Amino acid sequence: MDAWGKRRDMVVHEPDPYNAEPPQDALTDQVLTDIDTFYTRNHGAVPRLDPTTWRLRVDGLVDRQMELSLDDLHDRFDRRTVVATLQCAGNRRAGLLAVRDIPGEHPWGPGATSTAEWTGVALADVLDTGGVAAEARHVAFAAPDMAHDAEPPQAYGSSIEIDKAMGAEVLLAWQMNGAPLPTVHGAPVRVVVPGYIGARSVKWVQRVTAQAEPSANYFQATAYRLQPADADPHTAAPGSGFALGPVALNCAILRPDDGSVVVAGPTQVSGYAFAGGGRGVARVDVSGDGGVTWAQADLDEQASPWAWRLWRQTIALQPGRAGIVARAWDTAAAVQPESPEHVWNPKGYVNNSWSRVVLTVTAAPGQQD
Ligand SMILES: Nc1nc2c(c(=O)[nH]1)N[C@H]1C(S)=C(S)[C@@H](COP(=O)(O)O)O[C@H]1N2
Ligand SMILES: [Mo]
């Protein structure tokens, strides 16, 4: 294992700040991602906070400001557990880079997505204890880690709308898969905003503020916003484009790997599909001929409204080149867009185009080519 407790074969996009995704094959077969395999995205150096002196400040448009210790969270509120997938808005950016370069952003594959069982307290219970004023429209989160990729450099923060913040699924969490939250994932306490892009799930959270406006933090006002293809992200004004919140419907083929060589005959294709915002994954189609004909994949159960669904499908492959394609549908009958050209944007967020891999299929032994 490496310094942050991750498996040695992580794909490390940057060592410091540490940004890494698992080899995609490692995400198949189990709903909950092992902690050593779970992707991690950090904009600044990972802080080590002392859990005994850590406090959560609750302030802004509340009747009672509060300062809560870890013991207060443990003792004064009901414990909640939610199975939720985290997906970075940069997940699958590599597919957008193939369309047009996106300087200064990590070329994430489909592994910037992982699922855990999170345990903590409902943010809503804490806010209710503080008494949220009627004028509050957003809840902002602040952390101490300094992000030098922000302009100007600043500590990490974000916000979510008050309606989402009051949802029972949004947690202040100190456990991941039943184990203490690891440092790199936000110890002692992080926010988990199920169904929203990972950027809203603020790690090492120290302050929760009810307010009338969204957070003015760089990562809410300037980054993690969807800009039109012709915008220049370096000159775009804060507040331009729109803030990313609920995760767009997405899927990825995890196995077999793009470019691999397989033997002709039945081949199992497997991957994940994820519909953010609490919508379910209704169907996944898989094609073995580049999208001419489709078969429906077998879907694993939807472990929670906030979790991905794993899927698999066995398709028959003939010798030659095979274009494998997968696309998901959600419970509102939305389907993924066909090509990355349609969704390209200057910061490279939300590549939810059809997942494609190309295989070289060799003749089975004894078979005529
Ligand atoms: N304090 C803080 N919180 C943060 C970040 C960060 O850099 N600092 N990165 C965000 C982003 S962009 C993502 S995708 C998720 C990643 O969470 P993980 O590292 O636990 O996988 O954390 C979010 N919360
Ligand atoms: Mo992210």
CSV table of C-alpha atoms and ligand atoms in Angstrom, one decimal:
chain,number,residue,atom,x,y,z
A,1,MET,CA,0.0,0.0,0.0
A,2,ASP,CA,1.1,3.5,-0.6
A,3,ALA,CA,1.3,6.5,1.8
A,4,TRP,CA,-2.4,7.1,1.8
A,5,GLY,CA,-3.4,3.4,2.3
A,6,LYS,CA,-4.2,2.9,-1.4
A,7,ARG,CA,-3.3,-0.2,-3.4
A,8,ARG,CA,0.0,0.0,-5.3
A,9,ASP,CA,-1.6,-0.2,-8.7
A,10,MET,CA,-3.6,3.0,-8.4
A,11,VAL,CA,-3.4,5.2,-11.5
A,12,VAL,CA,-1.8,8.3,-9.8
A,13,HIS,CA,-2.6,11.5,-11.8
A,14,GLU,CA,-0.6,13.7,-9.4
A,15,PRO,CA,1.4,12.6,-6.3
A,16,ASP,CA,1.0,16.0,-4.4
A,17,PRO,CA,-1.7,16.9,-4.0
A,18,TYR,CA,-2.6,13.3,-4.2
A,19,ASN,CA,-5.0,12.4,-7.0
A,20,ALA,CA,-5.5,8.7,-7.9
A,21,GLU,CA,-8.1,6.3,-9.4
A,22,PRO,CA,-8.1,2.5,-9.2
A,23,PRO,CA,-7.4,0.4,-12.3
A,24,GLN,CA,-10.9,0.1,-13.7
A,25,ASP,CA,-10.9,-3.6,-13.5
A,26,ALA,CA,-10.8,-3.3,-9.7
A,27,LEU,CA,-14.2,-1.7,-9.6
A,28,THR,CA,-16.1,-4.7,-11.0
A,29,ASP,CA,-17.9,-7.3,-9.0
A,30,GLN,CA,-18.8,-5.6,-5.7
A,31,VAL,CA,-21.2,-2.8,-4.9
A,32,LEU,CA,-19.0,-1.4,-2.1
A,33,THR,CA,-15.5,-0.3,-3.2
A,34,ASP,CA,-12.8,-1.3,-0.8
A,35,ILE,CA,-11.2,1.7,0.9
A,36,ASP,CA,-7.8,0.9,-0.5
A,37,THR,CA,-9.3,1.0,-4.0
A,38,PHE,CA,-11.7,4.1,-3.6
A,39,TYR,CA,-10.5,7.0,-5.9
A,40,THR,CA,-9.4,10.2,-4.2
A,41,ARG,CA,-9.4,13.8,-5.4
A,42,ASN,CA,-7.5,16.5,-3.5
A,43,HIS,CA,-7.1,20.1,-4.5
A,44,GLY,CA,-4.5,20.8,-1.8
A,45,ALA,CA,-2.2,19.0,0.6
A,46,VAL,CA,-4.2,16.5,2.8
A,47,PRO,CA,-4.5,18.0,6.3
A,48,ARG,CA,-4.1,15.9,9.4
A,49,LEU,CA,-6.7,17.2,11.9
A,50,ASP,CA,-6.7,16.2,15.6
A,51,PRO,CA,-10.1,14.6,16.3
A,52,THR,CA,-10.0,15.6,20.0
A,53,THR,CA,-9.7,19.3,19.2
A,54,TRP,CA,-11.8,19.3,16.0
A,55,ARG,CA,-14.9,21.3,16.2
A,56,LEU,CA,-17.8,21.9,13.7
A,57,ARG,CA,-19.0,25.5,13.7
A,58,VAL,CA,-22.7,25.9,12.6
A,59,ASP,CA,-23.5,29.5,11.9
A,60,GLY,CA,-25.0,32.0,9.5
A,61,LEU,CA,-28.8,32.2,9.2
A,62,VAL,CA,-29.5,30.0,12.2
A,63,ASP,CA,-31.3,30.9,15.5
A,64,ARG,CA,-28.5,29.3,17.6
A,65,GLN,CA,-24.9,29.2,16.5
A,66,MET,CA,-23.2,26.0,17.7
A,67,GLU,CA,-19.8,24.6,18.1
A,68,LEU,CA,-19.9,20.8,18.1
A,69,SER,CA,-17.2,18.3,19.0
A,70,LEU,CA,-17.0,14.7,17.7
A,71,ASP,CA,-18.5,13.5,20.9
A,72,ASP,CA,-21.4,16.0,20.5
A,73,LEU,CA,-22.1,14.5,17.0
A,74,HIS,CA,-21.9,11.0,18.4
A,75,ASP,CA,-24.1,11.6,21.5
A,76,ARG,CA,-26.6,14.2,20.5
A,77,PHE,CA,-27.9,13.0,17.1
A,78,ASP,CA,-29.3,9.8,15.6
A,79,ARG,CA,-26.8,7.7,13.7
A,80,ARG,CA,-27.5,7.2,10.0
A,81,THR,CA,-25.9,5.0,7.3
A,82,VAL,CA,-26.3,5.5,3.6
A,83,VAL,CA,-24.8,3.6,0.7
A,84,ALA,CA,-23.8,6.3,-1.8
A,85,THR,CA,-21.6,6.5,-4.9
A,86,LEU,CA,-19.2,9.5,-5.2
A,87,GLN,CA,-18.4,10.6,-8.7
A,88,CYS,CA,-16.0,13.3,-9.6
A,89,ALA,CA,-17.2,15.8,-12.2
A,90,GLY,CA,-13.9,15.0,-14.0
A,91,ASN,CA,-14.7,11.3,-14.2
A,92,ARG,CA,-14.1,10.0,-17.8
A,93,ARG,CA,-12.4,13.4,-18.8
A,94,ALA,CA,-9.9,11.4,-20.9
A,95,GLY,CA,-12.7,10.8,-23.4
A,96,LEU,CA,-13.1,14.6,-23.8
A,97,LEU,CA,-9.4,15.2,-24.1
A,98,ALA,CA,-9.5,12.9,-27.2
A,99,VAL,CA,-11.8,15.4,-28.8
A,100,ARG,CA,-9.9,18.6,-27.9
A,101,ASP,CA,-7.1,19.3,-25.4
A,102,ILE,CA,-8.0,20.5,-21.9
A,103,PRO,CA,-4.8,22.0,-20.4
A,104,GLY,CA,-4.2,21.7,-16.7
A,105,GLU,CA,-6.9,19.1,-15.8
A,106,HIS,CA,-6.3,15.5,-14.9
A,107,PRO,CA,-7.1,12.9,-17.5
A,108,TRP,CA,-9.4,10.8,-15.3
A,109,GLY,CA,-10.6,7.5,-16.7
A,110,PRO,CA,-13.8,5.9,-15.5
A,111,GLY,CA,-12.3,5.2,-12.1
A,112,ALA,CA,-13.1,8.6,-10.5
A,113,THR,CA,-16.2,6.9,-9.2
A,114,SER,CA,-16.5,4.6,-6.2
A,115,THR,CA,-19.2,3.5,-3.7
A,116,ALA,CA,-19.1,3.3,0.1
A,117,GLU,CA,-21.4,2.8,3.0
A,118,TRP,CA,-21.1,6.1,4.9
A,119,THR,CA,-22.1,6.5,8.6
A,120,GLY,CA,-22.6,9.6,10.6
A,121,VAL,CA,-25.4,12.0,11.4
A,122,ALA,CA,-27.9,13.7,9.1
A,123,LEU,CA,-26.9,17.3,8.3
A,124,ALA,CA,-30.6,18.1,8.6
A,125,ASP,CA,-30.7,17.0,12.2
A,126,VAL,CA,-27.8,19.3,13.0
A,127,LEU,CA,-29.3,22.2,11.1
A,128,ASP,CA,-32.7,21.7,12.8
A,129,THR,CA,-31.0,21.9,16.2
A,130,GLY,CA,-29.5,25.2,15.2
A,131,GLY,CA,-32.9,26.4,13.8
A,132,VAL,CA,-32.6,27.5,10.2
A,133,ALA,CA,-34.0,30.9,9.3
A,134,ALA,CA,-36.6,31.2,6.5
A,135,GLU,CA,-34.2,33.4,4.4
A,136,ALA,CA,-31.6,30.6,4.2
A,137,ARG,CA,-31.4,29.2,0.6
A,138,HIS,CA,-28.0,27.5,0.6
A,139,VAL,CA,-25.8,25.7,3.1
A,140,ALA,CA,-22.0,26.3,2.6
A,141,PHE,CA,-19.2,24.0,3.8
A,142,ALA,CA,-15.7,25.2,4.6
A,143,ALA,CA,-12.5,23.1,5.1
A,144,PRO,CA,-8.9,24.1,6.0
A,145,ASP,CA,-7.0,22.5,3.1
A,146,MET,CA,-5.4,25.2,0.9
A,147,ALA,CA,-5.9,24.8,-2.8
A,148,HIS,CA,-3.2,26.4,-4.9
A,149,ASP,CA,-5.0,25.6,-8.1
A,150,ALA,CA,-7.7,28.1,-7.1
A,151,GLU,CA,-7.6,31.7,-8.3
A,152,PRO,CA,-6.7,33.2,-5.9
A,153,PRO,CA,-5.4,30.3,-3.8
A,154,GLN,CA,-7.8,29.6,-1.0
A,155,ALA,CA,-9.1,26.9,1.4
A,156,TYR,CA,-11.6,24.4,-0.1
A,157,GLY,CA,-15.3,25.0,0.1
A,158,SER,CA,-18.6,24.6,-1.6
A,159,SER,CA,-22.4,24.8,-1.0
A,160,ILE,CA,-25.7,23.0,-1.8
A,161,GLU,CA,-29.2,24.3,-1.9
A,162,ILE,CA,-31.2,24.3,1.4
A,163,ASP,CA,-33.7,21.7,0.1
A,164,LYS,CA,-30.9,19.2,-0.7
A,165,ALA,CA,-29.2,20.0,2.6
A,166,MET,CA,-32.4,19.1,4.5
A,167,GLY,CA,-32.6,15.7,2.7
A,168,ALA,CA,-32.1,12.8,5.2
A,169,GLU,CA,-29.4,11.3,2.9
A,170,VAL,CA,-26.9,14.2,3.3
A,171,LEU,CA,-24.5,13.2,6.1
A,172,LEU,CA,-21.7,14.5,8.3
A,173,ALA,CA,-19.9,11.2,8.2
A,174,TRP,CA,-17.0,9.7,10.2
A,175,GLN,CA,-17.2,6.1,9.0
A,176,MET,CA,-16.6,4.6,5.6
A,177,ASN,CA,-17.5,0.9,5.0
A,178,GLY,CA,-17.8,0.5,8.8
A,179,ALA,CA,-14.2,1.7,9.4
A,180,PRO,CA,-13.0,5.1,10.7
A,181,LEU,CA,-12.9,7.6,7.9
A,182,PRO,CA,-9.3,7.6,6.6
A,183,THR,CA,-7.4,10.9,6.6
A,184,VAL,CA,-7.3,11.2,2.8
A,185,HIS,CA,-11.1,10.9,2.7
A,186,GLY,CA,-11.7,13.7,5.2
A,187,ALA,CA,-11.1,12.6,8.8
A,188,PRO,CA,-12.4,13.3,11.3
A,189,VAL,CA,-15.6,14.3,9.5
A,190,ARG,CA,-16.7,14.9,6.0
A,191,VAL,CA,-19.9,15.9,4.2
A,192,VAL,CA,-21.4,13.3,2.0
A,193,VAL,CA,-23.9,14.7,-0.5
A,194,PRO,CA,-25.3,11.6,-2.2
A,195,GLY,CA,-26.3,12.0,-5.9
A,196,TYR,CA,-24.3,15.2,-6.3
A,197,ILE,CA,-20.9,15.6,-7.9
A,198,GLY,CA,-18.1,14.7,-5.5
A,199,ALA,CA,-16.9,18.3,-5.2
A,200,ARG,CA,-19.9,19.1,-3.0
A,201,SER,CA,-18.9,16.4,-0.4
A,202,VAL,CA,-16.5,18.5,1.5
A,203,LYS,CA,-13.8,16.7,3.4
A,204,TRP,CA,-12.3,17.8,6.7
A,205,VAL,CA,-15.3,20.0,7.2
A,206,GLN,CA,-15.0,22.6,9.9
A,207,ARG,CA,-17.9,25.0,9.2
A,208,VAL,CA,-21.5,24.7,8.1
A,209,THR,CA,-23.1,28.1,7.2
A,210,ALA,CA,-26.8,28.7,6.3
A,211,GLN,CA,-26.9,31.6,3.9
A,212,ALA,CA,-29.0,33.4,1.3
A,213,GLU,CA,-26.5,32.9,-1.5
A,214,PRO,CA,-24.4,30.0,-2.8
A,215,SER,CA,-20.8,29.8,-1.5
A,216,ALA,CA,-18.4,32.4,-3.0
A,217,ASN,CA,-15.6,29.9,-2.8
A,218,TYR,CA,-13.7,29.4,-6.0
A,219,PHE,CA,-14.9,25.7,-6.2
A,220,GLN,CA,-18.5,26.8,-6.2
A,221,ALA,CA,-18.4,30.2,-8.0
A,222,THR,CA,-15.8,29.5,-10.7
A,223,ALA,CA,-14.8,25.9,-10.9
A,224,TYR,CA,-17.2,22.9,-11.1
A,225,ARG,CA,-19.5,24.9,-13.4
A,226,LEU,CA,-20.5,23.9,-16.9
A,227,GLN,CA,-19.4,26.4,-19.5
A,228,PRO,CA,-20.3,26.4,-23.1
A,229,ALA,CA,-17.7,25.0,-25.5
A,230,ASP,CA,-16.6,28.4,-26.7
A,231,ALA,CA,-16.0,29.9,-23.2
A,232,ASP,CA,-12.5,30.6,-22.0
A,233,PRO,CA,-12.3,29.2,-18.5
A,234,HIS,CA,-9.5,31.6,-17.5
A,235,THR,CA,-11.5,34.7,-18.3
A,236,ALA,CA,-15.0,33.4,-17.4
A,237,ALA,CA,-16.5,35.5,-14.6
A,238,PRO,CA,-17.5,34.0,-11.3
A,239,GLY,CA,-21.1,32.8,-11.6
A,240,SER,CA,-20.9,32.3,-15.4
A,241,GLY,CA,-22.1,29.0,-16.8
A,242,PHE,CA,-24.1,26.9,-14.2
A,243,ALA,CA,-23.1,25.1,-11.0
A,244,LEU,CA,-22.9,21.4,-11.3
A,245,GLY,CA,-25.1,19.6,-8.6
A,246,PRO,CA,-26.9,16.4,-9.4
A,247,VAL,CA,-24.7,13.8,-11.2
A,248,ALA,CA,-25.7,13.3,-14.9
A,249,LEU,CA,-26.7,9.7,-15.9
A,250,ASN,CA,-23.5,7.9,-16.8
A,251,CYS,CA,-22.0,4.4,-17.3
A,252,ALA,CA,-18.7,2.8,-18.1
A,253,ILE,CA,-17.4,-0.4,-19.4
A,254,LEU,CA,-14.9,-1.6,-16.9
A,255,ARG,CA,-14.0,-5.0,-18.4
A,256,PRO,CA,-12.6,-5.9,-20.9
A,257,ASP,CA,-10.1,-3.0,-21.2
A,258,ASP,CA,-10.0,-0.8,-24.3
A,259,GLY,CA,-7.4,-2.2,-26.7
A,260,SER,CA,-7.2,-5.7,-25.3
A,261,VAL,CA,-7.1,-8.8,-27.3
A,262,VAL,CA,-9.7,-11.5,-26.7
A,263,VAL,CA,-10.5,-14.9,-28.2
A,264,ALA,CA,-13.6,-15.2,-30.4
A,265,GLY,CA,-16.7,-16.6,-28.9
A,266,PRO,CA,-18.8,-15.5,-25.8
A,267,THR,CA,-17.1,-12.6,-24.0
A,268,GLN,CA,-18.4,-11.1,-20.8
A,269,VAL,CA,-18.6,-7.3,-20.7
A,270,SER,CA,-19.2,-5.6,-17.4
A,271,GLY,CA,-19.3,-2.2,-15.8
A,272,TYR,CA,-21.3,0.3,-13.7
A,273,ALA,CA,-24.1,2.7,-14.4
A,274,PHE,CA,-25.0,5.6,-12.1
A,275,ALA,CA,-27.9,8.1,-12.2
A,276,GLY,CA,-27.4,11.0,-9.8
A,277,GLY,CA,-30.1,13.0,-8.1
A,278,GLY,CA,-31.8,10.0,-6.6
A,279,ARG,CA,-33.1,8.7,-10.0
A,280,GLY,CA,-32.6,5.0,-10.6
A,281,VAL,CA,-30.8,3.2,-13.4
A,282,ALA,CA,-33.6,1.5,-15.4
A,283,ARG,CA,-31.7,-0.2,-18.2
A,284,VAL,CA,-28.2,-0.7,-19.7
A,285,ASP,CA,-27.8,-1.6,-23.4
A,286,VAL,CA,-24.7,-3.2,-24.7
A,287,SER,CA,-23.6,-3.4,-28.3
A,288,GLY,CA,-20.9,-5.7,-29.8
A,289,ASP,CA,-21.0,-4.0,-33.2
A,290,GLY,CA,-20.3,-0.4,-32.5
A,291,GLY,CA,-23.9,0.5,-31.8
A,292,VAL,CA,-25.8,-1.2,-34.6
A,293,THR,CA,-27.5,-3.8,-32.5
A,294,TRP,CA,-28.1,-3.8,-28.8
A,295,ALA,CA,-28.8,-6.3,-26.0
A,296,GLN,CA,-29.9,-5.5,-22.5
A,297,ALA,CA,-27.4,-6.1,-19.8
A,298,ASP,CA,-28.2,-8.0,-16.5
A,299,LEU,CA,-28.4,-5.4,-13.8
A,300,ASP,CA,-27.4,-6.0,-10.2
A,301,GLU,CA,-29.8,-4.7,-7.5
A,302,GLN,CA,-29.9,-1.0,-6.9
A,303,ALA,CA,-28.3,-1.1,-3.4
A,304,SER,CA,-29.8,2.4,-2.5
A,305,PRO,CA,-31.3,5.3,-4.5
A,306,TRP,CA,-27.8,6.9,-4.2
A,307,ALA,CA,-25.7,4.0,-5.5
A,308,TRP,CA,-24.5,2.8,-8.9
A,309,ARG,CA,-25.8,-0.4,-10.4
A,310,LEU,CA,-23.2,-2.9,-11.7
A,311,TRP,CA,-24.1,-4.8,-14.9
A,312,ARG,CA,-22.8,-7.5,-17.1
A,313,GLN,CA,-23.7,-9.0,-20.5
A,314,THR,CA,-22.2,-11.8,-22.5
A,315,ILE,CA,-21.8,-11.1,-26.2
A,316,ALA,CA,-20.6,-13.3,-29.0
A,317,LEU,CA,-17.5,-11.9,-30.8
A,318,GLN,CA,-16.3,-12.8,-34.3
A,319,PRO,CA,-12.6,-12.5,-35.2
A,320,GLY,CA,-11.5,-9.0,-36.2
A,321,ARG,CA,-12.0,-5.7,-34.5
A,322,ALA,CA,-15.0,-5.3,-32.3
A,323,GLY,CA,-16.4,-2.0,-31.0
A,324,ILE,CA,-18.2,-2.5,-27.7
A,325,VAL,CA,-20.6,0.2,-26.6
A,326,ALA,CA,-22.7,0.7,-23.5
A,327,ARG,CA,-25.3,3.2,-22.7
A,328,ALA,CA,-27.6,3.6,-19.7
A,329,TRP,CA,-31.2,4.8,-19.3
A,330,ASP,CA,-32.6,6.2,-16.1
A,331,THR,CA,-36.1,5.9,-14.5
A,332,ALA,CA,-37.1,9.2,-16.3
A,333,ALA,CA,-36.2,7.5,-19.6
A,334,ALA,CA,-33.2,9.8,-20.1
A,335,VAL,CA,-30.4,8.1,-22.1
A,336,GLN,CA,-26.8,9.1,-22.3
A,337,PRO,CA,-25.6,11.3,-25.3
A,338,GLU,CA,-23.9,9.4,-28.0
A,339,SER,CA,-20.6,11.2,-28.5
A,340,PRO,CA,-18.1,13.1,-26.4
A,341,GLU,CA,-18.2,15.9,-29.1
A,342,HIS,CA,-21.7,16.7,-27.9
A,343,VAL,CA,-20.7,17.3,-24.3
A,344,TRP,CA,-17.2,18.7,-24.7
A,345,ASN,CA,-16.7,21.7,-22.4
A,346,PRO,CA,-13.6,23.8,-21.5
A,347,LYS,CA,-13.0,22.4,-18.0
A,348,GLY,CA,-13.8,18.8,-19.1
A,349,TYR,CA,-16.6,18.0,-16.7
A,350,VAL,CA,-19.4,15.4,-17.0
A,351,ASN,CA,-18.3,13.2,-19.9
A,352,ASN,CA,-21.4,11.0,-19.9
A,353,SER,CA,-21.3,10.0,-23.5
A,354,TRP,CA,-21.7,6.3,-24.4
A,355,SER,CA,-18.9,4.2,-23.1
A,356,ARG,CA,-16.8,2.6,-25.9
A,357,VAL,CA,-13.9,0.1,-26.0
A,358,VAL,CA,-12.3,-1.4,-29.1
A,359,LEU,CA,-11.1,-5.0,-28.9
A,360,THR,CA,-9.0,-7.1,-31.2
A,361,VAL,CA,-10.7,-10.5,-31.5
A,362,THR,CA,-8.5,-13.5,-32.5
A,363,ALA,CA,-9.8,-16.8,-33.9
A,364,ALA,CA,-10.3,-19.5,-31.3
A,365,PRO,CA,-7.8,-22.4,-31.5
A,366,GLY,CA,-8.9,-24.7,-34.3
A,367,GLN,CA,-11.2,-22.1,-35.8
A,368,GLN,CA,-10.7,-20.7,-39.3
A,369,ASP,CA,-10.0,-17.0,-39.4
B,1,LIG,N1,-11.8,19.8,1.7
B,1,LIG,C1,-11.9,19.2,0.5
B,1,LIG,N2,-13.0,18.5,0.2
B,1,LIG,C2,-13.1,17.9,-1.0
B,1,LIG,C3,-12.1,18.1,-2.0
B,1,LIG,C4,-10.9,18.8,-1.7
B,1,LIG,O1,-10.0,19.0,-2.5
B,1,LIG,N3,-10.9,19.4,-0.4
B,1,LIG,N4,-12.2,17.5,-3.3
B,1,LIG,C5,-13.6,17.3,-3.7
B,1,LIG,C6,-13.7,16.5,-4.9
B,1,LIG,S1,-13.5,17.4,-6.4
B,1,LIG,C7,-14.1,15.2,-4.9
B,1,LIG,S2,-14.5,14.4,-6.4
B,1,LIG,C8,-14.3,14.5,-3.7
B,1,LIG,C9,-13.4,13.2,-3.6
B,1,LIG,O2,-13.6,12.5,-2.5
B,1,LIG,P1,-12.6,11.3,-2.1
B,1,LIG,O3,-11.2,11.8,-2.1
B,1,LIG,O4,-13.0,10.9,-0.7
B,1,LIG,O5,-12.8,10.3,-3.1
B,1,LIG,O6,-14.0,15.3,-2.5
B,1,LIG,C10,-14.4,16.6,-2.6
B,1,LIG,N5,-14.2,17.2,-1.3
B,2,MO,MO,-14.2,16.0,-8.1
